[in-house]
Short mmCIF file of C-alpha atoms in Angstrom, two decimals:
data_model
loop_
_atom_site.label_atom_id
_atom_site.label_comp_id
_atom_site.label_asym_id
_atom_site.label_seq_id
_atom_site.Cartn_x
_atom_site.Cartn_y
_atom_site.Cartn_z
CA MET A 1 -26.70 42.95 -26.92
CA LYS A 2 -26.75 39.44 -27.03
CA ALA A 3 -29.63 36.72 -25.09
CA LYS A 4 -27.44 35.90 -22.50
CA ASP A 5 -26.84 39.41 -21.40
CA ARG A 6 -30.48 40.82 -21.86
CA GLU A 7 -31.08 38.29 -19.61
CA LEU A 8 -28.75 39.57 -16.95
CA ALA A 9 -30.14 43.20 -17.24
CA ALA A 10 -33.78 41.40 -16.97
CA LEU A 11 -32.74 39.50 -14.18
CA ARG A 12 -30.78 42.63 -12.11
CA ALA A 13 -34.29 44.54 -12.23
CA ARG A 14 -35.65 41.58 -11.00
CA ILE A 15 -33.41 40.08 -8.23
CA ALA A 16 -31.89 41.95 -4.72
CA GLU A 17 -27.91 41.89 -5.15
CA ILE A 18 -26.01 42.02 -2.31
CA SER A 19 -22.29 42.62 -1.14
CA PRO A 20 -20.41 39.28 0.34
CA SER A 21 -20.43 41.27 3.72
CA GLU A 22 -23.73 41.97 3.66
CA ALA A 23 -24.79 38.53 2.61
CA GLN A 24 -22.48 37.37 5.65
CA ARG A 25 -24.69 39.46 7.95
CA LEU A 26 -27.91 37.87 6.77
CA GLN A 27 -26.87 34.84 7.06
CA GLN A 28 -26.27 35.24 10.62
CA GLN A 29 -29.19 36.91 10.96
CA GLY A 30 -30.97 33.04 9.52
CA ALA A 31 -30.89 33.94 5.74
CA ALA A 32 -30.33 30.58 4.05
CA LEU A 33 -26.08 30.99 1.74
CA ILE A 34 -27.02 28.83 -1.08
CA ASP A 35 -23.43 28.26 -2.78
CA VAL A 36 -24.35 26.95 -6.55
CA ARG A 37 -20.73 26.05 -8.08
CA GLU A 38 -19.87 23.17 -8.87
CA ALA A 39 -17.86 20.67 -7.06
CA ASP A 40 -13.99 20.95 -8.05
CA GLU A 41 -15.03 25.01 -7.13
CA ILE A 42 -16.27 23.82 -3.76
CA ALA A 43 -13.14 21.90 -3.20
CA GLN A 44 -11.51 25.05 -3.26
CA GLY A 45 -13.40 26.56 -0.06
CA SER A 46 -16.67 27.87 0.65
CA PRO A 47 -18.28 30.05 2.97
CA PRO A 48 -18.83 28.09 6.31
CA GLY A 49 -22.37 26.47 6.97
CA ALA A 50 -23.17 27.51 3.29
CA LEU A 51 -25.52 24.87 1.76
CA ARG A 52 -23.79 23.21 -1.44
CA LEU A 53 -26.34 22.35 -3.87
CA GLY A 54 -24.93 22.30 -7.10
CA ARG A 55 -26.55 24.40 -9.67
CA GLY A 56 -27.13 20.81 -11.37
CA PHE A 57 -29.31 19.59 -8.71
CA LEU A 58 -30.38 22.95 -7.27
CA GLU A 59 -34.55 22.59 -7.64
CA LEU A 60 -34.43 19.50 -6.71
CA ARG A 61 -32.64 19.15 -3.67
CA VAL A 62 -33.58 23.51 -2.29
CA GLU A 63 -37.09 22.05 -0.50
CA GLU A 64 -35.27 20.11 1.82
CA ALA A 65 -32.98 22.43 2.49
CA VAL A 66 -34.93 25.53 2.72
CA PRO A 67 -38.46 23.95 3.42
CA ASP A 68 -40.05 27.40 4.74
CA PHE A 69 -40.34 29.33 1.34
CA ASP A 70 -40.06 32.52 3.41
CA GLN A 71 -36.69 32.31 4.82
CA PRO A 72 -34.82 34.45 3.11
CA VAL A 73 -31.88 32.90 0.61
CA VAL A 74 -29.11 34.29 -0.64
CA LEU A 75 -27.91 32.00 -4.06
CA MET A 76 -23.59 32.65 -4.41
CA CYS A 77 -21.61 31.22 -7.26
CA ASN A 78 -17.86 32.04 -7.90
CA GLY A 79 -18.41 35.35 -9.85
CA GLY A 80 -22.28 36.64 -9.51
CA THR A 81 -23.39 35.35 -12.49
CA ARG A 82 -24.71 31.48 -11.86
CA SER A 83 -26.44 33.31 -8.70
CA LEU A 84 -28.81 35.33 -11.14
CA PHE A 85 -30.16 32.58 -13.05
CA ALA A 86 -30.16 30.03 -10.18
CA ALA A 87 -32.28 32.81 -7.69
CA ASP A 88 -34.25 33.78 -10.68
CA SER A 89 -35.27 29.83 -10.57
CA LEU A 90 -36.27 29.70 -6.55
CA ALA A 91 -38.82 32.65 -7.43
CA ARG A 92 -40.53 31.01 -10.44
CA MET A 93 -40.18 27.78 -7.20
CA GLY A 94 -42.02 30.17 -5.18
CA TYR A 95 -39.41 31.40 -2.37
CA SER A 96 -40.29 34.65 -1.36
CA THR A 97 -37.17 36.86 -0.29
CA LEU A 98 -34.04 36.23 -2.91
CA PHE A 99 -30.82 37.92 -2.75
CA SER A 100 -27.35 37.24 -5.25
CA MET A 101 -24.43 38.03 -4.30
CA VAL A 102 -21.84 40.32 -6.29
CA GLY A 103 -18.66 39.16 -6.89
CA GLY A 104 -19.34 35.67 -5.95
CA PHE A 105 -16.85 33.47 -4.04
CA SER A 106 -13.94 35.02 -5.54
CA ARG A 107 -14.95 38.18 -3.84
CA TRP A 108 -16.05 37.08 -0.77
CA LYS A 109 -12.55 35.72 -0.39
CA ALA A 110 -10.58 38.46 -1.55
CA GLU A 111 -12.52 40.61 0.81
CA GLY A 112 -11.20 38.08 3.68
CA LEU A 113 -14.54 36.36 4.78
CA PRO A 114 -13.98 33.42 6.43
CA PHE A 115 -14.18 29.87 4.10
CA GLU A 116 -13.35 26.17 5.10
CA GLN A 117 -12.30 23.81 2.92
CA PRO A 118 -15.65 20.79 2.91
CA SER A 119 -15.09 17.59 3.32
CA GLN A 120 -14.01 15.34 0.08
CA LEU A 121 -15.74 12.45 1.83
CA ASP A 122 -19.89 11.91 1.68
CA SER A 123 -21.77 10.30 4.31
CA LEU A 124 -21.36 7.04 3.87
CA ALA A 125 -17.61 7.34 3.69
CA ARG A 126 -17.78 9.62 6.88
CA GLN A 127 -19.91 6.96 8.62
CA ARG A 128 -17.36 3.11 7.05
CA TYR A 129 -13.77 5.18 8.18
CA ALA A 130 -15.47 7.23 10.97
CA ARG A 131 -11.95 5.27 13.48
CA HIS A 132 -9.76 6.50 11.18
CA LEU A 133 -11.04 9.98 10.90
CA THR A 134 -10.18 10.23 14.59
CA ILE A 135 -7.01 9.27 14.14
CA PRO A 136 -4.19 12.30 13.60
CA GLU A 137 -2.14 10.50 11.15
CA VAL A 138 -5.32 9.70 8.88
CA GLY A 139 -7.21 12.51 9.32
CA GLU A 140 -9.90 13.01 6.60
CA GLU A 141 -7.10 14.21 4.43
CA GLY A 142 -4.73 10.93 4.90
CA GLN A 143 -8.38 9.03 4.10
CA ALA A 144 -8.62 11.32 1.21
CA LYS A 145 -4.87 9.92 -0.20
CA LEU A 146 -6.20 6.20 1.02
CA MET A 147 -9.48 6.46 -1.39
CA ALA A 148 -7.47 7.80 -4.03
CA SER A 149 -4.35 5.34 -3.89
CA LYS A 150 -3.43 2.68 -5.82
CA VAL A 151 -2.21 -0.59 -4.35
CA LEU A 152 -1.52 -3.41 -6.55
CA LEU A 153 -1.37 -6.83 -5.59
CA ILE A 154 1.74 -9.87 -6.30
CA GLY A 155 -0.63 -12.30 -5.90
CA ALA A 156 -4.48 -13.34 -4.41
CA GLY A 157 -2.83 -15.99 -2.18
CA GLY A 158 -1.68 -16.30 1.53
CA LEU A 159 -0.09 -13.51 2.24
CA GLY A 160 -2.42 -11.33 -0.47
CA CYS A 161 -5.89 -12.06 0.58
CA PRO A 162 -5.08 -10.73 4.06
CA ALA A 163 -3.02 -7.77 2.87
CA ALA A 164 -6.13 -6.94 -0.14
CA PHE A 165 -9.05 -7.43 2.86
CA TYR A 166 -7.63 -4.99 5.40
CA LEU A 167 -6.51 -3.05 2.31
CA ALA A 168 -9.76 -3.02 1.08
CA ALA A 169 -11.32 -2.47 4.55
CA ALA A 170 -9.25 0.77 4.80
CA GLY A 171 -10.95 1.97 1.82
CA VAL A 172 -7.70 2.30 -0.76
CA GLY A 173 -9.55 3.01 -3.71
CA THR A 174 -7.87 0.14 -6.05
CA LEU A 175 -6.84 -2.50 -5.77
CA GLY A 176 -5.05 -4.41 -8.04
CA PHE A 177 -4.68 -8.67 -8.24
CA VAL A 178 -2.08 -10.57 -10.51
CA ASP A 179 -2.41 -13.67 -10.18
CA ASP A 180 -3.40 -17.38 -13.08
CA ASP A 181 -4.18 -19.79 -10.04
CA VAL A 182 -7.55 -20.85 -9.61
CA VAL A 183 -8.73 -21.73 -5.73
CA ASP A 184 -8.13 -25.31 -4.79
CA ARG A 185 -8.95 -26.89 -0.95
CA SER A 186 -5.40 -26.64 0.17
CA ASN A 187 -5.54 -22.87 -0.16
CA LEU A 188 -8.34 -21.86 2.16
CA GLN A 189 -6.58 -22.72 5.55
CA ARG A 190 -5.22 -19.53 4.49
CA GLN A 191 -6.46 -17.34 1.38
CA ILE A 192 -9.65 -15.83 3.14
CA LEU A 193 -10.70 -13.86 0.53
CA HIS A 194 -11.89 -17.54 -1.10
CA SER A 195 -14.27 -19.72 0.11
CA GLU A 196 -15.20 -23.38 -0.49
CA ALA A 197 -17.96 -21.91 -3.08
CA LYS A 198 -15.15 -20.61 -4.63
CA LEU A 199 -13.77 -23.84 -5.71
CA GLY A 200 -11.95 -24.19 -8.98
CA MET A 201 -12.90 -20.16 -9.00
CA ALA A 202 -9.68 -17.90 -11.21
CA LYS A 203 -8.64 -16.41 -7.73
CA VAL A 204 -8.65 -12.95 -8.89
CA ARG A 205 -12.30 -12.69 -9.74
CA SER A 206 -13.03 -14.86 -6.32
CA ALA A 207 -10.81 -11.97 -4.78
CA ARG A 208 -13.07 -8.74 -6.76
CA GLN A 209 -16.33 -10.59 -4.93
CA THR A 210 -15.04 -10.89 -1.87
CA VAL A 211 -13.57 -7.26 -1.31
CA GLU A 212 -16.61 -5.97 -3.04
CA ALA A 213 -18.99 -7.18 -1.31
CA LEU A 214 -16.70 -5.97 2.11
CA ASN A 215 -16.30 -2.58 0.44
CA PRO A 216 -18.02 -1.83 -2.88
CA THR A 217 -15.94 1.68 -3.41
CA VAL A 218 -12.63 0.45 -3.76
CA LYS A 219 -11.86 -0.27 -7.18
CA VAL A 220 -11.26 -3.97 -7.64
CA ASP A 221 -8.60 -4.32 -11.01
CA THR A 222 -7.97 -8.14 -12.55
CA TYR A 223 -5.08 -9.29 -14.40
CA GLU A 224 -5.57 -12.94 -14.92
CA THR A 225 -2.11 -13.61 -16.04
CA ARG A 226 1.45 -14.26 -14.97
CA LEU A 227 3.40 -11.46 -14.42
CA SER A 228 6.01 -11.52 -17.30
CA SER A 229 8.85 -9.49 -18.14
CA ALA A 230 6.62 -8.28 -21.35
CA ASN A 231 3.66 -7.26 -19.33
CA VAL A 232 5.36 -5.90 -15.58
CA GLU A 233 5.73 -2.48 -17.19
CA GLU A 234 2.02 -2.12 -18.24
CA ILE A 235 0.72 -3.68 -15.49
CA PHE A 236 2.35 -1.94 -12.70
CA ALA A 237 1.70 1.52 -14.37
CA GLY A 238 0.03 4.16 -11.91
CA TYR A 239 0.08 1.47 -8.90
CA ASP A 240 1.23 3.67 -5.82
CA VAL A 241 2.84 0.87 -4.01
CA VAL A 242 4.06 -3.10 -5.05
CA VAL A 243 2.84 -6.04 -2.11
CA ASP A 244 4.41 -8.58 -3.03
CA GLY A 245 3.03 -11.90 -2.15
CA SER A 246 4.82 -14.38 -4.59
CA ASP A 247 5.00 -17.75 -4.41
CA ASN A 248 8.32 -18.16 -6.99
CA PHE A 249 11.98 -16.83 -7.12
CA PRO A 250 11.29 -15.61 -10.98
CA THR A 251 8.28 -13.18 -10.36
CA ARG A 252 10.33 -12.07 -6.76
CA TYR A 253 12.86 -11.70 -9.12
CA LEU A 254 10.38 -9.63 -11.40
CA VAL A 255 9.07 -7.86 -9.61
CA ASN A 256 11.97 -6.35 -7.80
CA ASP A 257 13.24 -5.14 -11.09
CA ALA A 258 10.41 -3.48 -12.52
CA CYS A 259 9.66 -1.55 -8.92
CA VAL A 260 13.04 -0.72 -9.15
CA LYS A 261 12.91 0.53 -12.86
CA LEU A 262 10.23 2.92 -12.33
CA GLY A 263 10.57 3.56 -8.43
CA ILE A 264 7.47 2.09 -6.67
CA PRO A 265 7.90 0.54 -3.18
CA ASN A 266 7.41 -3.01 -2.95
CA VAL A 267 6.39 -4.32 0.25
CA HIS A 268 7.86 -7.79 0.46
CA GLY A 269 6.48 -10.56 2.47
CA SER A 270 7.51 -14.27 2.85
CA VAL A 271 6.48 -16.88 5.20
CA TYR A 272 8.04 -20.20 6.09
CA ARG A 273 6.37 -23.18 8.06
CA PHE A 274 5.91 -20.87 11.30
CA GLU A 275 8.73 -18.44 10.46
CA GLY A 276 7.79 -14.78 8.33
CA GLN A 277 9.69 -12.02 7.24
CA ALA A 278 8.64 -8.19 6.25
CA SER A 279 10.91 -5.70 4.54
CA VAL A 280 10.15 -2.56 2.22
CA PHE A 281 12.74 -2.18 -0.25
CA TRP A 282 12.59 1.22 -1.71
CA PRO A 283 15.98 1.61 -2.90
CA GLY A 284 13.96 5.98 -4.09
CA TYR A 285 12.70 6.38 -0.60
CA ALA A 286 14.01 10.44 0.72
CA LYS A 287 14.66 9.61 3.99
CA ARG A 288 16.55 6.64 3.48
CA ARG A 289 18.40 4.58 1.39
CA GLY A 290 17.65 1.00 1.78
CA PRO A 291 18.66 -2.05 -0.69
CA CYS A 292 16.74 -3.43 -2.67
CA TYR A 293 15.79 -7.37 -2.91
CA ARG A 294 19.37 -7.86 -5.29
CA CYS A 295 21.35 -6.33 -2.59
CA LEU A 296 19.66 -8.94 -0.58
CA TYR A 297 19.84 -11.72 -2.63
CA PRO A 298 21.91 -11.10 -5.57
CA GLU A 299 20.84 -15.04 -6.94
CA PRO A 300 18.56 -17.09 -6.50
CA PRO A 301 19.06 -20.70 -4.53
CA PRO A 302 19.76 -23.49 -7.09
CA ALA A 303 16.74 -25.81 -7.74
CA GLU A 304 18.79 -28.57 -5.30
CA PHE A 305 18.79 -25.94 -2.49
CA ALA A 306 15.52 -24.64 -2.26
CA PRO A 307 13.40 -26.72 0.07
CA SER A 308 11.08 -28.97 -1.44
CA CYS A 309 6.94 -29.22 -1.68
CA MET A 310 7.31 -32.27 0.71
CA GLU A 311 9.59 -30.05 2.85
CA ALA A 312 7.50 -26.88 2.61
CA GLY A 313 4.44 -25.85 3.82
CA VAL A 314 3.11 -23.19 6.84
CA LEU A 315 0.62 -22.31 9.98
CA GLY A 316 -2.23 -21.11 7.61
CA VAL A 317 -2.40 -17.93 10.05
CA LEU A 318 1.28 -17.12 9.16
CA PRO A 319 0.86 -15.79 5.71
CA GLY A 320 -1.64 -13.24 8.20
CA VAL A 321 0.23 -12.06 9.98
CA ILE A 322 3.37 -11.15 7.85
CA GLY A 323 0.62 -10.20 4.79
CA LEU A 324 -0.91 -7.76 7.53
CA LEU A 325 2.53 -6.68 8.38
CA GLU A 326 2.66 -5.32 5.00
CA ALA A 327 -0.81 -3.84 4.62
CA VAL A 328 -0.16 -1.85 7.71
CA GLU A 329 4.14 -0.54 5.79
CA THR A 330 0.99 -0.28 2.23
CA ILE A 331 -0.84 1.87 4.11
CA LYS A 332 1.90 4.19 5.95
CA LEU A 333 3.72 4.68 2.63
CA LEU A 334 -0.10 6.03 1.14
CA LEU A 335 0.13 7.74 3.72
CA GLY A 336 3.44 9.74 3.74
CA VAL A 337 3.59 8.72 8.09
CA GLY A 338 5.61 6.67 10.70
CA ASP A 339 9.21 5.27 10.29
CA PRO A 340 8.67 2.78 6.97
CA LEU A 341 10.59 -1.25 7.55
CA VAL A 342 13.08 0.79 4.85
CA GLY A 343 16.31 -1.63 4.90
CA ARG A 344 15.27 -3.54 7.82
CA LEU A 345 13.66 -6.85 7.30
CA LEU A 346 11.48 -7.84 10.17
CA CYS A 347 11.53 -11.42 11.15
CA TYR A 348 8.54 -13.04 13.05
CA ASP A 349 9.07 -16.38 14.44
CA ALA A 350 5.69 -17.61 15.59
CA LEU A 351 7.49 -20.47 17.94
CA LYS A 352 9.00 -18.12 19.94
CA ALA A 353 6.23 -15.72 19.76
CA GLU A 354 9.01 -12.94 18.91
CA PHE A 355 9.81 -10.34 16.43
CA ARG A 356 13.27 -9.99 15.52
CA GLU A 357 14.98 -7.08 12.85
CA LEU A 358 17.82 -7.22 10.80
CA GLU A 359 19.76 -4.31 9.47
CA LEU A 360 19.53 -3.94 5.77
CA GLN A 361 22.29 -2.32 3.85
CA PRO A 362 22.25 -1.46 0.12
CA ASN A 363 24.88 -3.13 -2.18
CA PRO A 364 26.65 -0.11 -3.62
CA ASP A 365 27.85 -2.37 -6.37
CA CYS A 366 24.20 -3.88 -7.42
CA PRO A 367 24.04 -4.02 -11.11
CA TYR A 368 20.10 -2.62 -10.61
CA CYS A 369 19.62 0.06 -7.61
CA ALA A 370 23.02 1.29 -7.28
CA GLU A 371 23.41 5.00 -8.48
CA GLY A 372 24.23 6.42 -11.60
CA ARG A 373 23.34 3.17 -13.09
CA ALA A 374 21.44 2.54 -16.13
CA PHE A 375 18.58 0.15 -15.77
CA PRO A 376 20.16 -2.98 -16.97
CA GLY A 377 16.52 -4.47 -18.59
CA TYR A 378 14.49 -6.86 -18.04
CA ILE A 379 15.97 -11.34 -18.06
CA ASP A 380 15.32 -14.48 -18.37
CA TYR A 381 13.69 -14.94 -14.63
CA GLU A 382 12.99 -18.66 -15.92
CA GLN A 383 16.95 -19.09 -16.41
CA PHE A 384 18.11 -17.61 -13.87
CA CYS A 385 16.05 -18.71 -10.92
CA HIS A 386 16.05 -22.28 -12.59
CA GLY A 387 19.72 -22.52 -14.34
CA ALA A 388 20.61 -23.80 -17.94
CA MET B 1 40.35 -17.55 24.30
CA SER B 2 36.83 -18.91 22.56
CA GLY B 3 33.53 -17.36 23.94
CA THR B 4 30.07 -19.09 23.77
CA VAL B 5 28.02 -17.38 20.52
CA VAL B 6 25.08 -18.97 19.36
CA ILE B 7 23.79 -19.60 15.50
CA ARG B 8 20.15 -19.29 14.45
CA ILE B 9 18.90 -22.60 12.07
CA PRO B 10 16.21 -21.07 10.05
CA THR B 11 13.41 -23.29 9.31
CA PRO B 12 14.35 -24.74 5.93
CA LEU B 13 18.01 -25.68 7.27
CA ARG B 14 16.26 -27.46 10.42
CA SER B 15 16.56 -30.96 8.87
CA TYR B 16 20.47 -30.65 9.18
CA THR B 17 20.10 -29.99 12.87
CA ASN B 18 17.85 -32.60 13.83
CA GLY B 19 14.89 -29.94 14.43
CA ALA B 20 17.11 -27.31 16.61
CA ASP B 21 16.29 -23.81 16.23
CA GLU B 22 19.66 -23.10 17.73
CA VAL B 23 22.98 -24.12 18.39
CA ALA B 24 25.76 -22.68 20.25
CA LEU B 25 29.20 -23.54 19.69
CA GLU B 26 32.73 -21.97 20.55
CA ALA B 27 34.18 -19.66 18.35
CA ASP B 28 36.34 -16.76 17.98
CA THR B 29 35.53 -14.87 14.45
CA VAL B 30 32.42 -15.59 12.25
CA GLY B 31 34.29 -18.08 9.86
CA GLN B 32 35.20 -20.38 12.66
CA ALA B 33 31.52 -20.73 13.99
CA LEU B 34 30.04 -21.32 10.55
CA THR B 35 32.64 -23.61 9.59
CA THR B 36 32.57 -25.19 13.50
CA LEU B 37 28.74 -25.50 12.66
CA ALA B 38 29.63 -27.25 9.14
CA LEU B 39 31.85 -30.24 11.31
CA LEU B 40 28.76 -31.02 13.58
CA HIS B 41 26.30 -30.72 11.28
CA GLU B 42 26.42 -32.93 7.90
CA GLY B 43 25.19 -31.61 4.92
CA LEU B 44 24.67 -27.87 5.89
CA GLY B 45 28.31 -26.23 5.11
CA GLU B 46 27.22 -26.67 2.02
CA ARG B 47 24.17 -25.29 2.01
CA ILE B 48 25.59 -21.76 3.48
CA LEU B 49 28.88 -21.51 1.94
CA ASP B 50 30.46 -22.31 -1.69
CA ALA B 51 33.46 -23.83 -2.50
CA ASP B 52 35.50 -21.36 -1.52
CA GLY B 53 34.12 -21.04 1.85
CA LYS B 54 32.40 -17.33 0.71
CA PRO B 55 28.58 -17.41 2.42
CA ARG B 56 26.18 -18.11 -0.54
CA GLN B 57 24.70 -15.83 -2.68
CA PHE B 58 21.17 -16.79 -1.54
CA VAL B 59 21.49 -16.18 1.60
CA ASN B 60 22.86 -13.39 4.08
CA ILE B 61 24.44 -13.75 8.21
CA PHE B 62 23.90 -11.04 10.27
CA VAL B 63 25.44 -11.12 13.73
CA GLY B 64 23.06 -9.02 15.84
CA LYS B 65 21.70 -6.74 14.00
CA ALA B 66 24.40 -6.31 11.63
CA ASP B 67 24.81 -7.59 7.85
CA LEU B 68 28.01 -9.20 7.86
CA ARG B 69 28.91 -7.48 4.70
CA THR B 70 29.30 -4.92 6.26
CA LEU B 71 31.36 -6.46 9.22
CA GLN B 72 34.46 -7.47 8.46
CA GLY B 73 33.44 -10.60 6.39
CA LEU B 74 33.74 -14.05 7.71
CA GLY B 75 37.27 -12.61 9.07
CA THR B 76 34.36 -10.67 12.38
CA SER B 77 35.38 -11.45 15.38
CA LEU B 78 32.59 -12.28 17.96
CA ALA B 79 32.27 -12.03 21.53
CA PRO B 80 31.14 -14.23 24.06
CA GLY B 81 26.85 -14.26 23.99
CA ASP B 82 27.00 -12.96 20.46
CA VAL B 83 23.91 -14.43 17.87
CA ILE B 84 24.48 -15.31 14.51
CA SER B 85 21.32 -14.98 11.81
CA ILE B 86 21.17 -17.09 9.00
CA VAL B 87 18.33 -15.65 6.87
CA PRO B 88 17.84 -17.82 3.12
CA ALA B 89 15.68 -16.68 0.57
CA VAL B 90 12.19 -17.55 0.76
CA ALA B 91 9.90 -17.67 -2.22
CA GLY B 92 7.05 -19.09 -0.08
CA GLY B 93 3.76 -16.90 -0.07
CA ARG B 94 1.59 -19.50 -1.78
CA HIS B 95 3.52 -22.68 -2.72
CA GLU B 96 4.21 -24.38 -5.34
CA GLY B 97 2.92 -27.85 -5.92
CA GLU B 98 -0.32 -27.06 -4.11
CA GLY B 99 -2.10 -26.75 -7.08
#
């Protein structure tokens, strides 16, 4: 006989074992039902009202949960063995009336007794996201989805800052930032993750600090580099959504091509003075076939047609509006709710205070996203965009 | 008989229209409308159409909500009151040359 079995036999002699239905009856009469299983087991279901203390922390937590040492206590685990050890330990602590539930949660469930799948959110998360939890489209399940999601922001600039700020507030689990720039005073008119005190600091570092101050539960990944054909797939791997807030055509085409290849939704935004546009380029969207960026713009404008620095400029709040539209689209995609901007270009004219929508169609001959095409490979994006 | 249509001018091209955000003109087809626009505003035509008179690859043209490519191209006929939108590719988010 193994030592374990000798010990169990001795425990069974000392500790009363009861069936799940008897345990339920005792619980209804005021006994404490303590579930000592691990968190991943409890996530599969646990009796309503059970105290989920965990075997590892049981002795440290039990007194707070059951302050009356004469209150009857029923211990349960998954099969009825760990609960015997747990009951023995509580007996040594001084609890007077202890039971171990035979067959554990497996038998509880098999006998058709009620159980619930307890919250995946801790009490701090429940407070933080209280206004999400009351929305049926988000709720606990949706919030848990957001917390398990990963979003990559291309650029911690005018669009990336407001988008990331709200995605962090919303509890998106991981935010990645790709940017090789440092904070300049002229950024501060719109790039709201940065501040006067951070002038000269890498934007990705500044972004991390601000995001972590707002919501320390968000994991921030920083890539202080310029996106290139060589690093794009390594960086994009594992992200659920890419938010494009880049400032140059080579990056926009590269982001598009990588998203098409990897099947990642590309949430697009661009701004110019008082005008902005947002869309979602995601040929893989199941409900509607939309275009990729290349369907819309097969080629970038040559340098002589691209607006000069002198002409450019933007109302600081404008990328805020567009970046937040990108954030909203991102959250909808992560939750799988609503109708995304796939195949639709939403145009905002701040001077007119007007939103317009244009319909976008996929190009059936698109070399990157057309059906049945092999991915043609990454190209020299600088050459493609700035000419020979 | 021609009707009056409106062409919306995107911000990056307004330097050619003295800042005007819309140009109203008479046209039966999209091709006619763009040709007339080019005559009215020097330098604007080549920003939108290439040497063969086709819309450039980095410019999208819409009639109402519909992409010209899904209609009959430049031959698409217009009804009075139609709105043509010109939507060029814009890189911006951040702005180059800013540091």
